[in-house]
mmCIF file of C-alpha atoms in Angstrom:
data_model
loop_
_atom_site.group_PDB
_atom_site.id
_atom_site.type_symbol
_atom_site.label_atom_id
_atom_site.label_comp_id
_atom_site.label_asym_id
_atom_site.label_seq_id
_atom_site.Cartn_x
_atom_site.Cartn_y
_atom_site.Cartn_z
ATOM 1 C CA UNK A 28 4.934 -11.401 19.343
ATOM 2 C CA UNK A 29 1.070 -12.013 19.826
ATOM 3 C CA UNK A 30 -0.228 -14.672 17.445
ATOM 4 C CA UNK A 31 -3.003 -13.176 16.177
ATOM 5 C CA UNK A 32 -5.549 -9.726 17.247
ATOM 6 C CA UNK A 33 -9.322 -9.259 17.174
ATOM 7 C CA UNK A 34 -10.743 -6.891 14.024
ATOM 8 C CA UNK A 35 -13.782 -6.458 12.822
ATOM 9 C CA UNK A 36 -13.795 -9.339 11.098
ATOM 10 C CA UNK A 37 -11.586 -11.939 13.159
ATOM 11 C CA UNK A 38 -8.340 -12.856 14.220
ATOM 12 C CA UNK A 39 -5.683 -11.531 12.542
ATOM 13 C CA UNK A 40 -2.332 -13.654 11.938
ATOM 14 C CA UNK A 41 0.567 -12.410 12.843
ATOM 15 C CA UNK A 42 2.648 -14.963 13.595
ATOM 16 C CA UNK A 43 4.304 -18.291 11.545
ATOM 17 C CA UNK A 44 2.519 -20.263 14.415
ATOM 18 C CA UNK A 45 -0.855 -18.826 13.447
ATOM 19 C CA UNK A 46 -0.521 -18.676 9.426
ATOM 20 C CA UNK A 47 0.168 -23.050 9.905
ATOM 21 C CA UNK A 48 -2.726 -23.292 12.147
ATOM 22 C CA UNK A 49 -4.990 -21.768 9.741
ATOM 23 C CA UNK A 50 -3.441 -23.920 6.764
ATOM 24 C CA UNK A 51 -1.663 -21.679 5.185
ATOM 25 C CA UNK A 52 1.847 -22.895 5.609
ATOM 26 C CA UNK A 53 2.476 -26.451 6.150
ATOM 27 C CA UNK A 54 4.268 -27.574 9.913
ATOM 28 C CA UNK A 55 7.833 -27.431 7.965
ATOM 29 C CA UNK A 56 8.023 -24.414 6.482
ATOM 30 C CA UNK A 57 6.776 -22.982 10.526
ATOM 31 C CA UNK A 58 10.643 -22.800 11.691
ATOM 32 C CA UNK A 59 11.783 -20.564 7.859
ATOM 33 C CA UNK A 60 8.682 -18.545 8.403
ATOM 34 C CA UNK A 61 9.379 -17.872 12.136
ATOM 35 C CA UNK A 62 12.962 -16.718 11.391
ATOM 36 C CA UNK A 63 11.433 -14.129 8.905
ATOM 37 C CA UNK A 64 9.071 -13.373 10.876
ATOM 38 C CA UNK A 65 11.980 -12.092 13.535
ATOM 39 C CA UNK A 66 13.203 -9.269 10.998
ATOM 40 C CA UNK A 67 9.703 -8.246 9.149
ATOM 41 C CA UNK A 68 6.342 -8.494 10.257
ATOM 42 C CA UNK A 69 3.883 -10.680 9.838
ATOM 43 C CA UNK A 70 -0.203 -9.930 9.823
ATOM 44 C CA UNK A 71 -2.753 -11.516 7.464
ATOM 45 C CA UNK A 72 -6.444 -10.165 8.314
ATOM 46 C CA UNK A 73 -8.957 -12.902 8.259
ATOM 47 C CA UNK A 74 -10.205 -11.426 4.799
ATOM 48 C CA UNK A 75 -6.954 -12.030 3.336
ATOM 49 C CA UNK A 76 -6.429 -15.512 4.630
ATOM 50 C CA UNK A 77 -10.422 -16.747 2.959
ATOM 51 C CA UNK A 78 -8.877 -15.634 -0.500
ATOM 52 C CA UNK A 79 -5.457 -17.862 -0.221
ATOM 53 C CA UNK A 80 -5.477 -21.053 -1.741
ATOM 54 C CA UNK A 81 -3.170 -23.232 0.344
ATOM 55 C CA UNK A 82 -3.405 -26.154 -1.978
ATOM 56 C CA UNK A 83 -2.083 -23.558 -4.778
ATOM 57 C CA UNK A 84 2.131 -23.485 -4.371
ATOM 58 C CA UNK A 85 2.119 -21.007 -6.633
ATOM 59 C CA UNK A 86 -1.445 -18.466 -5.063
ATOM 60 C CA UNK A 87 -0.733 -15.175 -5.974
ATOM 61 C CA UNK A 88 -2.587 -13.970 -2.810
ATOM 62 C CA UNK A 89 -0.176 -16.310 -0.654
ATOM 63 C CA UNK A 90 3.131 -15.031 -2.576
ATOM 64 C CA UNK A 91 2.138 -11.285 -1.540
ATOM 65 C CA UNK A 92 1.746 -12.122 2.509
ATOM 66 C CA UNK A 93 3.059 -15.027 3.262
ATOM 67 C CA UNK A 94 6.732 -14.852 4.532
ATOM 68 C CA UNK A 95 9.531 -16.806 2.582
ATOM 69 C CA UNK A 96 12.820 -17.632 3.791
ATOM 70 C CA UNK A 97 14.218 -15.552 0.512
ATOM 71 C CA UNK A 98 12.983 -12.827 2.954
ATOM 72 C CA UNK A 99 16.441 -13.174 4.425
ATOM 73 C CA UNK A 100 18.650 -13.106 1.600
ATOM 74 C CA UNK A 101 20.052 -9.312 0.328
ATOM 75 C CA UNK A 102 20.628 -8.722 -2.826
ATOM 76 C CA UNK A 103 23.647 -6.231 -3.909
ATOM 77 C CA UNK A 104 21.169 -3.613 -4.992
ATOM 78 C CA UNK A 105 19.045 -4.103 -2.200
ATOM 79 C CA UNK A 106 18.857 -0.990 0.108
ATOM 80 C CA UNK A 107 17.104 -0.132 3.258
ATOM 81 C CA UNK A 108 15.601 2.954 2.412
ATOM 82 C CA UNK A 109 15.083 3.047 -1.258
ATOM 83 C CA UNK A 110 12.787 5.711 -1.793
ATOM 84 C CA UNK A 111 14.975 7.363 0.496
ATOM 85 C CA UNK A 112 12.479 9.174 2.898
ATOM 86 C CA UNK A 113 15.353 9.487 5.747
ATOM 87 C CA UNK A 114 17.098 12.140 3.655
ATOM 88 C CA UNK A 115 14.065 13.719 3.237
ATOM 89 C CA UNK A 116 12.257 14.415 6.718
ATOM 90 C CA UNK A 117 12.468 17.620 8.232
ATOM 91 C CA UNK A 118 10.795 16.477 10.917
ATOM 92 C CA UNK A 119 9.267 13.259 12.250
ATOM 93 C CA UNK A 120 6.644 12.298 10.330
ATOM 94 C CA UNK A 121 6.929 14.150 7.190
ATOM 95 C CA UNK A 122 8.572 13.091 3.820
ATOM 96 C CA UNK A 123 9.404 16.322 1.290
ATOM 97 C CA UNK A 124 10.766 15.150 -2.384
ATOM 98 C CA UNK A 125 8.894 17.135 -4.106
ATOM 99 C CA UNK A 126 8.286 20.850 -4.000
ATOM 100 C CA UNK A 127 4.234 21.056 -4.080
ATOM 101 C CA UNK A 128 3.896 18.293 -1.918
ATOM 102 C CA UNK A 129 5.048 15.941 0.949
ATOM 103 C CA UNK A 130 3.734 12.939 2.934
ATOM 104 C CA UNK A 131 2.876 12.898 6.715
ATOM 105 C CA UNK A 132 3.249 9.218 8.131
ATOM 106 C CA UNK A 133 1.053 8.963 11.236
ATOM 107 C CA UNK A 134 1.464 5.476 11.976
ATOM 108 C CA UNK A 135 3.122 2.921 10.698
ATOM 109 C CA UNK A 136 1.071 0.150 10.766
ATOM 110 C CA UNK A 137 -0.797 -1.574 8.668
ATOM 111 C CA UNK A 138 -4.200 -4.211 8.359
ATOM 112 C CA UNK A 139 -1.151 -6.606 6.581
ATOM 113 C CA UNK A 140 1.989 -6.633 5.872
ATOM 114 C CA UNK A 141 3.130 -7.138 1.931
ATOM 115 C CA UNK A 142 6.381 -9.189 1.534
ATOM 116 C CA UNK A 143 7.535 -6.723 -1.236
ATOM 117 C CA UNK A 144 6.958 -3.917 1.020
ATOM 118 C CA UNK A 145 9.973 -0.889 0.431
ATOM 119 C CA UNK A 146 9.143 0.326 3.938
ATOM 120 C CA UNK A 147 9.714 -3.156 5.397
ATOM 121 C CA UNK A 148 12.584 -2.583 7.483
ATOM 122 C CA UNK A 149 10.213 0.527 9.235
ATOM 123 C CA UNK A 150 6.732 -0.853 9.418
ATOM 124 C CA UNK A 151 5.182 -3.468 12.081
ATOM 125 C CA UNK A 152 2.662 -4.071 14.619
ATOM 126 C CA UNK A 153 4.664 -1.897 16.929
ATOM 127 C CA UNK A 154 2.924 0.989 14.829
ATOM 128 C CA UNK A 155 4.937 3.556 15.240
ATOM 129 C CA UNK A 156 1.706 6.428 15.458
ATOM 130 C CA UNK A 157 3.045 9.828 16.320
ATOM 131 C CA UNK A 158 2.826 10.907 19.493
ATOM 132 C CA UNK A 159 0.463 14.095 20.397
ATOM 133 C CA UNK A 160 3.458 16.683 19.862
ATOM 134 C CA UNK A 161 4.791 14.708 17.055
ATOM 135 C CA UNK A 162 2.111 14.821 15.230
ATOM 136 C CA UNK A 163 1.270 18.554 16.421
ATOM 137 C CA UNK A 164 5.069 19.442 14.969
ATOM 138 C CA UNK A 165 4.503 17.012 11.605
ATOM 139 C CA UNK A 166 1.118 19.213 10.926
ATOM 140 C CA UNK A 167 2.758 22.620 11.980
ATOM 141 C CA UNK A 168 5.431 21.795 9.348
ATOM 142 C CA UNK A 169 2.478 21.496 7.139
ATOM 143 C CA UNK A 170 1.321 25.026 7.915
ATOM 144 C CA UNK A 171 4.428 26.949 8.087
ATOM 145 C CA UNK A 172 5.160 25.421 4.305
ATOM 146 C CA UNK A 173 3.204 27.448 1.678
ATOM 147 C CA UNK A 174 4.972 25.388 -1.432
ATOM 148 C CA UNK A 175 3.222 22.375 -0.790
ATOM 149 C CA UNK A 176 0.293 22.000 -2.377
ATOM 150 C CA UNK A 177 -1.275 18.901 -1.931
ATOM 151 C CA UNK A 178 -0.479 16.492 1.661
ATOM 152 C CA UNK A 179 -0.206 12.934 1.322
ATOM 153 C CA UNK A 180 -1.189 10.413 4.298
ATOM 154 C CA UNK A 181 1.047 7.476 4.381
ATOM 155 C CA UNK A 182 2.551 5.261 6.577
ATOM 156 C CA UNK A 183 1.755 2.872 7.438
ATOM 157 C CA UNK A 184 -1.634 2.864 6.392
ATOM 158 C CA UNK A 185 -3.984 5.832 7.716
ATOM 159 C CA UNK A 186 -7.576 4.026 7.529
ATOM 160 C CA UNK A 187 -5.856 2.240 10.167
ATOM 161 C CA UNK A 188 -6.976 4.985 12.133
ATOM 162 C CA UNK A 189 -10.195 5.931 14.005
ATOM 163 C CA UNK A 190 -12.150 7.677 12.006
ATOM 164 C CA UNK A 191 -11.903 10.512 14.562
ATOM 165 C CA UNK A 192 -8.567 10.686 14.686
ATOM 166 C CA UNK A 193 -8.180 10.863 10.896
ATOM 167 C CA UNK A 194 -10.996 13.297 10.017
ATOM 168 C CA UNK A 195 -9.139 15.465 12.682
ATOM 169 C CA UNK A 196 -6.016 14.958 10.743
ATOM 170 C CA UNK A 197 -7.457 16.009 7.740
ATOM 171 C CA UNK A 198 -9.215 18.870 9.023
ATOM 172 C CA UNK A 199 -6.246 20.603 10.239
ATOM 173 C CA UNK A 200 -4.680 19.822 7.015
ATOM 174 C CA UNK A 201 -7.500 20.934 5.011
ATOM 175 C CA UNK A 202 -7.666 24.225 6.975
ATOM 176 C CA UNK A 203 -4.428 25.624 5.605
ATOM 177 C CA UNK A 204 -5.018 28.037 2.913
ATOM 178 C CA UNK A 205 -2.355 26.752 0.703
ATOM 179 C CA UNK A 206 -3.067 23.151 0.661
ATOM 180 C CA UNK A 207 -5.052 22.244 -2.343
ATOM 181 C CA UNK A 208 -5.914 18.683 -1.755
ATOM 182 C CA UNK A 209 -5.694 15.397 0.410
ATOM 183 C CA UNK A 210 -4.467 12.249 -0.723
ATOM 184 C CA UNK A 211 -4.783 9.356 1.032
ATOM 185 C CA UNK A 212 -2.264 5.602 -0.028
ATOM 186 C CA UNK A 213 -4.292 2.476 1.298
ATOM 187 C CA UNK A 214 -4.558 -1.235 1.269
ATOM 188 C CA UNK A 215 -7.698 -1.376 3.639
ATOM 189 C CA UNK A 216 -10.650 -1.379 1.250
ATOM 190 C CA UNK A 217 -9.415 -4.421 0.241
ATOM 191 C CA UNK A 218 -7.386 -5.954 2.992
ATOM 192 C CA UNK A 219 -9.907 -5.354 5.745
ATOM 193 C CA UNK A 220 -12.644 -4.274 4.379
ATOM 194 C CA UNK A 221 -14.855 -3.919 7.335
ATOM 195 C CA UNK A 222 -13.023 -0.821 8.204
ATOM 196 C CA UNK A 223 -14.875 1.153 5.987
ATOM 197 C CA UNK A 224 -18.552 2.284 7.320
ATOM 198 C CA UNK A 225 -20.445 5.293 7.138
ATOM 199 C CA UNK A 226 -17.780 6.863 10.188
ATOM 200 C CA UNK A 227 -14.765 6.427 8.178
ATOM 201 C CA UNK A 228 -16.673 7.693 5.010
ATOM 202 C CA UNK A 229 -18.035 11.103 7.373
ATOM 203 C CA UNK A 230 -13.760 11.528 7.797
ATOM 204 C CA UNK A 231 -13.119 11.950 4.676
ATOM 205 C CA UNK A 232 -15.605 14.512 3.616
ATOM 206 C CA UNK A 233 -13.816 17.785 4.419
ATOM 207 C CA UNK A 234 -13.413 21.458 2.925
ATOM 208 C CA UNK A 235 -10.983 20.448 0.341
ATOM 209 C CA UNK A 236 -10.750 17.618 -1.878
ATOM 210 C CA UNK A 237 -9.549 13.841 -0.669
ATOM 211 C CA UNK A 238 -8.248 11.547 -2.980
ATOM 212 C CA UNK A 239 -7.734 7.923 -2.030
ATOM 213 C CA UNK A 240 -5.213 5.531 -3.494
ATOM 214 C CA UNK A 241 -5.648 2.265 -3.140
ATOM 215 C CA UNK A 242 -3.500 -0.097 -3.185
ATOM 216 C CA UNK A 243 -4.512 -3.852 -4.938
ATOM 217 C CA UNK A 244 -2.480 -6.217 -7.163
ATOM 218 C CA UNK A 245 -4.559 -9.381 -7.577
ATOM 219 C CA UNK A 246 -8.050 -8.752 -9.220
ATOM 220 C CA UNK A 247 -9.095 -11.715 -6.595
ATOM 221 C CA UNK A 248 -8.698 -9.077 -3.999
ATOM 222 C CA UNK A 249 -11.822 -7.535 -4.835
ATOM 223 C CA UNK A 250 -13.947 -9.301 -3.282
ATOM 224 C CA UNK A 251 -18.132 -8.477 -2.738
ATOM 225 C CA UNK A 252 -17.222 -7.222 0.397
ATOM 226 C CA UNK A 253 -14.254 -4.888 -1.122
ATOM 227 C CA UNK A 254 -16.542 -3.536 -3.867
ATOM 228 C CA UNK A 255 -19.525 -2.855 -1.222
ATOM 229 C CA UNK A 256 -16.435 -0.297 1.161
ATOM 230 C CA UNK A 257 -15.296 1.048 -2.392
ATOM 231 C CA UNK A 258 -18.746 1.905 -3.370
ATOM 232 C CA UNK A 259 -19.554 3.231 0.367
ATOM 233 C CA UNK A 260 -16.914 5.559 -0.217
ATOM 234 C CA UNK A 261 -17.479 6.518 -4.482
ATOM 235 C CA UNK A 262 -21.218 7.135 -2.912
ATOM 236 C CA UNK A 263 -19.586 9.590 -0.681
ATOM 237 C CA UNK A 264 -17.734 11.541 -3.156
ATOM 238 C CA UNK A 265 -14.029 10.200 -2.766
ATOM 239 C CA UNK A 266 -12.357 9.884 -6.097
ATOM 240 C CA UNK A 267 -10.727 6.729 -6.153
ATOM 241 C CA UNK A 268 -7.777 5.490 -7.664
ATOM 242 C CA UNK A 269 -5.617 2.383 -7.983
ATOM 243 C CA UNK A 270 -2.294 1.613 -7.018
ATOM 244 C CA UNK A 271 -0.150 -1.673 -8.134
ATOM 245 C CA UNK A 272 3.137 -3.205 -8.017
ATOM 246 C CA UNK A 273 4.112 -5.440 -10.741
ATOM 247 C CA UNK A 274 5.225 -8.607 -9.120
ATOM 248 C CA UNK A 275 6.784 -11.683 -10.876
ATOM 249 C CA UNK A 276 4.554 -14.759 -9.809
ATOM 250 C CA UNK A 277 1.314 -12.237 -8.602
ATOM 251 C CA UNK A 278 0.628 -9.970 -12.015
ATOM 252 C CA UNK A 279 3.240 -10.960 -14.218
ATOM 253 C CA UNK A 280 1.191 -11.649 -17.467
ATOM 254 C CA UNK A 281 -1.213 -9.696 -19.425
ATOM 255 C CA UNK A 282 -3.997 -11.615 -18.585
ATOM 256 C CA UNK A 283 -3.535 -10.984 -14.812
ATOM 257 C CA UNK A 284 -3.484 -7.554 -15.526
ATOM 258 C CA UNK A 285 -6.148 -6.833 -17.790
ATOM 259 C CA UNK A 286 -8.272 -8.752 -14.775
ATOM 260 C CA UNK A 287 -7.371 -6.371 -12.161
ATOM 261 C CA UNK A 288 -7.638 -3.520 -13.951
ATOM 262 C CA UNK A 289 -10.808 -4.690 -15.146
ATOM 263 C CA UNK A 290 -12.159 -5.324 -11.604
ATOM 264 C CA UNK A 291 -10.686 -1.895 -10.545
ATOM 265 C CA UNK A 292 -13.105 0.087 -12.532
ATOM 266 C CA UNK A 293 -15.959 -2.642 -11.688
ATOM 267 C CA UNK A 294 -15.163 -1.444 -8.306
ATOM 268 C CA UNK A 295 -15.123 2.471 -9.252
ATOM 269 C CA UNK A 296 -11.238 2.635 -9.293
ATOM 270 C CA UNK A 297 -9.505 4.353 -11.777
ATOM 271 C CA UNK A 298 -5.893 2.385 -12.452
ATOM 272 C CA UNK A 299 -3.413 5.033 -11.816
ATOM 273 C CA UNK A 300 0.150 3.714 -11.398
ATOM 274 C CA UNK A 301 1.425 0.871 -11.970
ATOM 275 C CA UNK A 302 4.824 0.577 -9.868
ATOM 276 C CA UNK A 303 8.217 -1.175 -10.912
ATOM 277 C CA UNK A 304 9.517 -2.306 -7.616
ATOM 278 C CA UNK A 305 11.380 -0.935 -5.222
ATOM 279 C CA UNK A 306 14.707 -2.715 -4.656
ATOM 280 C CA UNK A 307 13.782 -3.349 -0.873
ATOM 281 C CA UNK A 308 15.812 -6.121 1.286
ATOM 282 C CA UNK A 309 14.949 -9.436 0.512
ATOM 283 C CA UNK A 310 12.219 -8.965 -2.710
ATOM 284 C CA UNK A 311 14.394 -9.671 -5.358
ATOM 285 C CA UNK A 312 12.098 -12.882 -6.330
ATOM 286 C CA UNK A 313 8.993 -9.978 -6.965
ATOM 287 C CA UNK A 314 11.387 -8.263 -9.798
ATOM 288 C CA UNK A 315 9.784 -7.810 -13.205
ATOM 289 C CA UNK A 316 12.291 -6.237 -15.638
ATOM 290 C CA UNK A 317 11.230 -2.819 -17.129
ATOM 291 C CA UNK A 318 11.071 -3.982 -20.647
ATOM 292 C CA UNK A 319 8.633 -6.720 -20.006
ATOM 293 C CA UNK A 320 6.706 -4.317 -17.985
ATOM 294 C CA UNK A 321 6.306 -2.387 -20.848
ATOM 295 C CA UNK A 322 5.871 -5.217 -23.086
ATOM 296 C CA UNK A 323 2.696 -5.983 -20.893
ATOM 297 C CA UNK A 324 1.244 -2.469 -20.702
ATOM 298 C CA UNK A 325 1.850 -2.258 -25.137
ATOM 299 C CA UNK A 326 -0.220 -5.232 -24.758
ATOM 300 C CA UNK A 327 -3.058 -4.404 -23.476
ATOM 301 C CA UNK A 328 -3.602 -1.173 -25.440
ATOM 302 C CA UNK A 329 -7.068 -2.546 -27.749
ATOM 303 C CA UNK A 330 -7.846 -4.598 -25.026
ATOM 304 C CA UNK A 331 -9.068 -2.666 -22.542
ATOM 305 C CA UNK A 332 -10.057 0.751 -22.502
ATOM 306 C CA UNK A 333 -7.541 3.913 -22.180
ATOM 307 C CA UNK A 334 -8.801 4.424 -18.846
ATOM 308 C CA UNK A 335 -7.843 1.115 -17.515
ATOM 309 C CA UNK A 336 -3.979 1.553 -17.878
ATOM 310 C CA UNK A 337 -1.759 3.126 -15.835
ATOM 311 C CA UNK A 338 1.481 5.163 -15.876
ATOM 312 C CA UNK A 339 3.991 2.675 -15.338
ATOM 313 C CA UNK A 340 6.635 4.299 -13.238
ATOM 314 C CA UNK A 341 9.411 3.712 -11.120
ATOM 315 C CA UNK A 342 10.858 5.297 -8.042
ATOM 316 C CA UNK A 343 14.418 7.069 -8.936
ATOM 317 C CA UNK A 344 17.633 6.849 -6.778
ATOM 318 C CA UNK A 345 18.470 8.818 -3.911
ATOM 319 C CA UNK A 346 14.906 10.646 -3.397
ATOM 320 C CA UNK A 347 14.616 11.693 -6.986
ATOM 321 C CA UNK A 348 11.067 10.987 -7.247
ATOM 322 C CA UNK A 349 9.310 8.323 -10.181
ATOM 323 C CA UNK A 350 9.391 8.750 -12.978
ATOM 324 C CA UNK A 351 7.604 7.060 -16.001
ATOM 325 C CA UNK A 352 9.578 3.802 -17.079
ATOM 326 C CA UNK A 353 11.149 4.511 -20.628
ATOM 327 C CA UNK A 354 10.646 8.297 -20.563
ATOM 328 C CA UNK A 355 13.758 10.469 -21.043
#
């Protein structure tokens, strides 16, 4: 494995090797982190790594990328798949749980790789984009389905993309008569920020409306140069919503909470979900029990405004879907 790339705004770690030259793991935790590091993937953009504290032990930015040997460790209600997308493909590429609508993976890498991930087993630098009559099949699907309503790019992360690529993507998609909308889950605005210019922005404008979810759990993660791609794309008419996991030792408290939802709508992002986890291998040390979920989200209510909480949902067994957390 490489120990690091060139982006648009450095060298990207991806490698234990790299993450304790840059101070951000000390020389012996190198060896625990390289053993990870041979199961899940490793990659920390150079944006990421100027927002960790490595003097902190306990950084919430650190405890979201940087590997732990508790990585390695499998809980008994730990599964591979637990959203279950395998049942779920009819062909490569495409996820279909629910009737109006379905997710097209076109890659399956991302700027960095979260520790908590529930595609961790799946994702890495090895990307895992579609080839040309993959991703000819994956969009034919698309077209020869009239029940679904609304596609959803995933992966992987699709700003990952050229912004030719994508808008091409989303044209095709856009150009069947039955699909409603575009939806687009992302970490880059705020893990590599310098992905977003006036080109990716141009992508995203098509014939039918594109939604972007993005993906943030830290209000620290949005930085001047986060707000400045979020506004670049608000300014170019992309509605914008957030994303979170709730993640014992990252947003665990209300105050954590009510500062990155705060700094969501700062940064023209409407809090959306908020997402119990997903019992992926090796994340049991994220796990926030539903009830004290709840017990955060009751309170904030007179603290912040309506708009700034989210659904708080979690993902049912077997493909079923999520599903608010306490409703019937």
């Amino acid at each position: 494995m490489p120990d690091g790339d060139t982006t648009r705004q450095g060298r990207t770690l991806r490698s234990a090797r790299a993450l304790r030259e840059a101070g951000l793991i000390p020389p012996a935790a190198e060896a625990a982190a390289a053993r990870v590091a041979e199961r899940y993937a490793i990659s920390v953009t150079q944006h990421v790594a100027r927002l960790i504290d490595p003097a902190d032990p306990a950084d919430p930015i650190a405890r979201q990328y940087i590997p732990d040997a508790a990585e390695l460790a499998t809980a008994p209600h730990e599964v591979d798949d637990p959203t279950a997308d395998g049942p779920f493909t009819p062909v490569k590429g495409v996820v279909h749980r629910y009737p109006d609508r379905a997710l097209l993976k076109p890659l399956l890498a991302c700027p960095v790789y979260c520790r908590f991930c529930f595609r961790r087993e799946v994702v890495g630098p090895d990307g895992g984009l579609l080839t040309e009559a993959e991703l000819d099949a994956a969009l034919a699907w698309f077209e020869a389905t009239p029940a679904v309503k609304e596609a959803v790019l995933t992966g992987g992360d699709p700003l990952m993309l050229s912004p030719r690529r994508l808008g091409a993507i989303l044209a095709r998609l856009a150009a069947a008569p039955h699909i409603e909308t575009l939806r687009i889950h992302t970490r880059v605005p705020v893990a590599d920020p310098g992905r977003i210019d006036a080109a990716m922005a141009a992508a995203l404008d098509q014939d039918k409306p594109v939604f972007l979810a993005v993906h943030a759990n830290h209000a620290r993660e949005f930085t001047a140069e986060a707000q400045a791609a979020l506004a670049c794309l608000a300014r170019a008419g992309v509605p914008l919503l957030g994303q979170t996991v709730l993640l014992r030792g990252v947003n665990d408290n209300a105050a954590a909470l009510e500062d990155l939802f705060r700094a969501m709508l700062r940064a023209r992002v409407k809090p959306y979900y908020l997402h119990a986890l997903d019992p992926a291998p090796g994340t049991a040390r994220f796990a926030v029990p539903d009830a004290d979920g709840l017990a955060l989200l009751r309170a904030l209510r007179g603290r912040v405004p309506g708009h700034a909480i989210p659904t708080f949902v979690r993902e049912r067994p077997n493909g079923g879907g999520k599903k608010p957390v306490g409703a019937p």
